[in-house]
Amino acid sequence: MSNDATQTPELQAFSKNIRGLELSPLWERTVSQKPGTPCVPYHWRWEELEPLLLKSCDLIDKKNAERRVLMLENPVLRGQSFIANTLFTGLQIIMPGEVAAAHRHTPNALRFVVKGEGAYTAVAGERAMMHPGDFIVTPNWSWHDHGNIGHGPVVWMDGLDSAFTRFFGATFREDYPSETQPLYLPEGASAASYGSSLLPVDIKPGEGPSPLLRYPYERTREALAHLAQNQPLHAAHGAMLRYANPANGKYPFPTMAAFMRLLPKGFAGKKYRSTENTVFNVAEGAGRVVIAGEAFDFNPHDIFVAPSWCETAFSAREECVIFSYSDRPAQEATGFLREELVG
Ligand code: 1HN
């Protein structure tokens, strides 16, 4: 607050004098005390992204790019790597025969597979083939490498909570001594232990990231179709499911939640806002999303971001299936999360 009482010559001199001691008077503070962030809604079209990803393969090989990733940066965060204050989003492309070398880091990573067949990811000793629509978990500090043993390019979206590790000053990374890690678990091991609503008998619900490596699209799609046909739709979200950590029923990561929604053809959703920062990836269908008053017409594989407290409303020109991830678990754990239907 700045008023006459704070503008006396003595106070002005005081404020000026304390500046040299790295002090500032709270009564002159100008930073926002409102929800929301400086980040803006933004939409990236697959029809523009795909040719750029393919072009990047001609221009940079895997020896020179540790990961061939295009980062999606919020227009107000250019140079910062982030799509919103709390989230990283990248699009990664891997060509036949290529390997993305094994490493590990403190940020958690999720993958949402966009297009192509024949790529695998290996995480903590287990390999999983990646198929479009799959949701894949790379827990923090686990060794991971990727490869393409197929015949065409494969693209997926990387979502990381690296904004958190940067914020805390807790970013560490290490390369594995060889290009790929040893596979000490058979393919399907984590699905067998955790993927059928059954748990190993000695598992106690705890904290931490999901032990299930891959959430296959065909199961997600089937569950959503069933839900959309047999349950009332949510006024804003349509038929929406949350990916669960099977070991504790919570989120796949302590920081990041992931969701998939189905919007039936003709769905016109209500406006919704929350303090979550959310990134969307269109798995199927076309429609329109209005975020903070800006309309974006989306098509399959498009990506858009709804920063905190931006009103968001969906309408579906065709049946749509849309993946999203957000910082909800971190905001729930801290008690900061707020959400509402608007109007
Ligand atoms: C990373 O390790 C991957 O493993 C992708 O594929 C994107 C962005 C920032 C930091 C590490 C990967 C990343 C990343």
PDB file of N, CA and C in Angstrom, residues 81 170 181 250 295-296 336:
ATOM      1  N   SER A  81      12.867 -22.705 -19.919  1.00  0.00           N
ATOM      2  CA  SER A  81      12.545 -24.122 -20.165  1.00  0.00           C
ATOM      3  C   SER A  81      11.137 -24.541 -19.762  1.00  0.00           C
ATOM      4  N   ALA A 170      17.588 -28.419  -5.857  1.00  0.00           N
ATOM      5  CA  ALA A 170      17.815 -29.843  -5.592  1.00  0.00           C
ATOM      6  C   ALA A 170      17.943 -30.641  -6.889  1.00  0.00           C
ATOM      7  N   GLN A 181      21.351 -49.454 -19.761  1.00  0.00           N
ATOM      8  CA  GLN A 181      21.459 -50.082 -18.445  1.00  0.00           C
ATOM      9  C   GLN A 181      21.153 -51.580 -18.559  1.00  0.00           C
ATOM     10  N   LYS A 250      -2.783 -42.907  -4.505  1.00  0.00           N
ATOM     11  CA  LYS A 250      -2.592 -41.462  -4.699  1.00  0.00           C
ATOM     12  C   LYS A 250      -2.211 -41.184  -6.146  1.00  0.00           C
ATOM     13  N   ALA A 295      -9.732 -18.497 -27.448  1.00  0.00           N
ATOM     14  CA  ALA A 295     -10.251 -19.735 -28.048  1.00  0.00           C
ATOM     15  C   ALA A 295      -9.168 -20.414 -28.869  1.00  0.00           C
ATOM     16  N   PHE A 296      -9.003 -21.710 -28.642  1.00  0.00           N
ATOM     17  CA  PHE A 296      -8.049 -22.511 -29.421  1.00  0.00           C
ATOM     18  C   PHE A 296      -8.806 -23.685 -30.028  1.00  0.00           C
ATOM     19  N   PHE A 336      -2.791 -25.630  -0.702  1.00  0.00           N
ATOM     20  CA  PHE A 336      -2.988 -24.418  -1.508  1.00  0.00           C
ATOM     21  C   PHE A 336      -4.089 -24.560  -2.561  1.00  0.00           C
TER      22      PHE A 336
END
